[in-house]
């Protein structure tokens, strides 16, 4: 049977199943979109019991930071892709190590902004059960934040200088994402191997 584990911290799980076929499928989202959504959810909305607020914000009763200040607090890392794609690596890992993992023959990735195209390729190459499994996971409501952006967050998006500063913070993730977009089609022409196979 086809079994799957879903989660942003799944990279490295195949190491725990050396005797079983194991591959990774990843959905990549544009780093700016992800960072703004995360900021809106945790800072502006104070979601999940304000768990990503500083003690000062708790005292004030609101997260007073803009999106750049929020990530500068280091409560959460702005480099989502670097951290997720280099699990188990040392602190010197960055975009280059993450891109090397994207190139690995036991990994395939989809682009959230072009998800339908990716799902079609997945189903065409590996059969509908795998495509259906992916669709079912994506459709799970507890994995999706459907809340609209707050007016405060929308105003910040209009601030081009602020967005430029955010892009600088995210430059390694943006490098990874740009590589993934440029090489999206190429990955499907290569065979998919189990992570515990010898190459």
Coordinates of C-alpha atoms in Angstrom, one line a residue:
X1 CA 0.0 0.0 0.0
X2 CA 1.0 3.6 -0.6
X3 CA 1.7 5.4 2.7
X4 CA 2.5 9.0 3.2
X5 CA 3.7 11.4 5.9
X6 CA 2.7 15.0 5.6
X7 CA 4.6 17.9 7.2
X8 CA 7.1 20.7 6.8
X9 CA 9.7 18.8 8.8
X10 CA 9.5 15.5 6.9
X11 CA 12.9 15.9 5.2
X12 CA 15.2 13.2 6.6
X13 CA 12.4 10.7 7.4
X14 CA 13.5 8.3 4.7
X15 CA 16.7 7.7 6.7
X16 CA 14.6 5.9 9.3
X17 CA 13.2 3.4 6.7
X18 CA 16.4 1.9 5.1
X19 CA 14.6 -1.3 4.1
X20 CA 11.6 0.3 2.4
X21 CA 11.2 2.4 -0.8
X22 CA 10.9 6.0 0.2
X23 CA 10.7 9.2 -1.8
X24 CA 10.0 12.9 -1.1
X25 CA 7.4 15.0 -2.8
X26 CA 7.5 18.7 -1.9
X27 CA 5.3 21.7 -2.6
X28 CA 7.2 25.0 -2.9
X29 CA 5.6 28.3 -2.4
X30 CA 7.0 31.7 -3.4
X31 CA 9.0 32.9 -0.3
X32 CA 7.5 36.4 -0.3
X33 CA 4.0 35.0 -0.3
X34 CA 4.7 32.5 2.4
X35 CA 6.5 35.0 4.6
X36 CA 3.7 37.6 4.3
X37 CA 1.1 34.9 5.0
X38 CA 3.0 33.7 8.1
X39 CA 3.3 37.3 9.4
X40 CA -0.4 37.9 8.9
X41 CA -1.3 34.7 10.6
X42 CA 1.0 34.8 13.6
X43 CA 1.7 38.5 14.1
X44 CA -1.3 40.5 12.9
X45 CA -3.9 37.9 13.8
X46 CA -2.1 36.5 16.8
X47 CA -3.1 33.0 15.9
X48 CA -2.5 29.9 18.0
X49 CA -2.7 31.8 21.3
X50 CA -0.2 34.4 20.1
X51 CA 2.6 31.8 20.4
X52 CA 4.9 33.8 18.1
X53 CA 4.6 37.1 20.0
X54 CA 7.3 38.6 22.1
X55 CA 6.7 39.4 25.8
X56 CA 6.5 43.1 24.8
X57 CA 3.8 42.4 22.3
X58 CA 1.9 40.4 24.9
X59 CA 2.1 43.3 27.3
X60 CA 0.9 45.7 24.6
X61 CA -1.9 43.4 23.5
X62 CA -0.9 43.5 19.9
X63 CA 2.0 42.6 17.6
X64 CA 3.3 46.1 16.7
X65 CA 6.0 45.0 14.3
X66 CA 5.9 45.4 10.5
X67 CA 6.8 42.3 8.5
X68 CA 10.5 42.9 8.4
X69 CA 10.7 43.7 12.1
X70 CA 8.8 40.5 12.8
X71 CA 11.4 38.3 11.2
X72 CA 14.3 40.3 12.7
X73 CA 13.0 39.2 16.1
X74 CA 14.1 35.7 15.2
X75 CA 11.1 34.2 16.8
X76 CA 10.6 32.4 13.5
X77 CA 13.2 32.1 10.7
X78 CA 12.5 33.9 7.4
X79 CA 14.4 31.2 5.6
X80 CA 11.7 28.5 5.5
X81 CA 13.1 26.7 2.5
X82 CA 16.7 26.6 3.7
X83 CA 15.6 25.1 7.0
X84 CA 13.2 22.6 5.6
X85 CA 15.4 21.4 2.7
X86 CA 18.6 21.0 4.7
X87 CA 17.3 19.1 7.7
X88 CA 20.1 17.4 9.6
X89 CA 22.7 19.7 8.1
X90 CA 24.9 21.9 10.1
X91 CA 24.4 25.7 10.6
X92 CA 26.6 26.5 7.6
X93 CA 24.0 25.1 5.1
X94 CA 22.3 27.5 2.9
X95 CA 20.7 27.8 -0.6
X96 CA 23.4 25.7 -2.3
X97 CA 22.8 22.7 0.0
X98 CA 19.0 23.0 -0.4
X99 CA 19.3 23.1 -4.2
X100 CA 21.5 20.0 -4.1
X101 CA 18.7 18.2 -2.3
X102 CA 16.2 19.4 -4.9
X103 CA 18.4 17.8 -7.5
X104 CA 18.4 14.4 -5.7
X105 CA 16.8 11.6 -7.7
X106 CA 14.5 10.5 -4.8
X107 CA 12.8 13.9 -4.7
X108 CA 10.2 15.6 -6.8
X109 CA 8.7 19.0 -6.2
X110 CA 5.6 20.9 -7.2
X111 CA 5.1 24.7 -7.4
X112 CA 2.1 25.9 -5.4
X113 CA 1.5 28.8 -7.9
X114 CA 1.3 26.1 -10.7
X115 CA -0.1 23.2 -8.7
X116 CA -2.5 21.8 -11.2
X117 CA 0.2 21.4 -13.8
X118 CA 2.4 19.6 -11.2
X119 CA -0.4 17.3 -10.2
X120 CA -1.1 16.4 -13.8
X121 CA 2.6 15.5 -14.3
X122 CA 2.6 13.5 -11.1
X123 CA -0.4 11.4 -12.0
X124 CA 0.8 10.9 -15.6
X125 CA 4.2 9.6 -14.6
X126 CA 3.4 7.7 -11.4
X127 CA -0.2 6.8 -11.7
X128 CA -3.4 8.2 -10.3
X129 CA -3.1 6.6 -6.8
X130 CA -0.1 8.8 -6.1
X131 CA -1.7 11.9 -7.6
X132 CA -4.9 11.2 -5.6
X133 CA -2.9 10.8 -2.4
X134 CA -1.3 14.2 -2.9
X135 CA -4.7 15.8 -3.7
X136 CA -6.3 14.4 -0.6
X137 CA -3.4 15.7 1.6
X138 CA -3.7 19.2 0.0
X139 CA -7.5 19.2 0.6
X140 CA -7.2 18.6 4.3
X141 CA -8.6 21.7 5.9
X142 CA -6.3 21.6 8.9
X143 CA -3.3 22.2 6.6
X144 CA -4.8 25.3 5.0
X145 CA -5.1 28.9 6.2
X146 CA -8.0 30.4 4.3
X147 CA -8.2 33.7 6.3
X148 CA -7.8 36.7 4.1
X149 CA -5.0 39.2 4.7
X150 CA -5.7 41.9 7.1
X151 CA -5.9 45.5 6.0
X152 CA -2.7 46.2 7.9
X153 CA -0.8 43.5 6.0
X154 CA -2.2 44.7 2.7
X155 CA -1.0 48.2 3.4
X156 CA 2.5 46.8 4.0
X157 CA 2.5 44.9 0.7
X158 CA 2.0 48.3 -1.1
X159 CA 5.2 49.6 0.5
X160 CA 7.8 48.8 -2.1
X161 CA 10.7 49.8 0.1
X162 CA 9.5 47.5 2.9
X163 CA 9.0 44.6 0.4
X164 CA 12.5 45.2 -1.0
X165 CA 13.9 44.9 2.5
X166 CA 11.9 41.7 3.1
X167 CA 13.2 40.3 -0.2
X168 CA 16.8 40.8 1.1
X169 CA 16.0 38.9 4.2
X170 CA 14.6 36.1 2.0
X171 CA 17.3 36.1 -0.7
X172 CA 18.4 32.6 -0.1
X173 CA 14.9 31.2 -0.2
X174 CA 14.2 33.2 -3.3
X175 CA 17.3 31.8 -4.9
X176 CA 16.1 28.3 -4.2
X177 CA 12.6 29.0 -5.5
X178 CA 13.9 30.6 -8.7
X179 CA 16.1 27.5 -9.3
X180 CA 13.1 25.3 -8.8
X181 CA 10.9 27.2 -11.2
X182 CA 13.6 27.3 -13.9
X183 CA 14.2 23.5 -13.6
X184 CA 10.7 22.4 -12.9
X185 CA 10.2 20.7 -16.2
X186 CA 13.6 19.0 -16.3
X187 CA 13.0 16.9 -13.1
X188 CA 10.1 15.0 -14.7
X189 CA 12.4 13.6 -17.5
X190 CA 14.6 11.8 -15.0
X191 CA 13.8 8.5 -13.3
X192 CA 12.6 8.6 -9.6
X193 CA 14.6 6.4 -7.2
X194 CA 14.1 5.4 -3.6
X195 CA 16.2 7.5 -1.3
X196 CA 17.9 4.4 0.1
X197 CA 19.1 3.1 -3.3
X198 CA 22.7 3.4 -4.3
X199 CA 23.4 5.7 -7.3

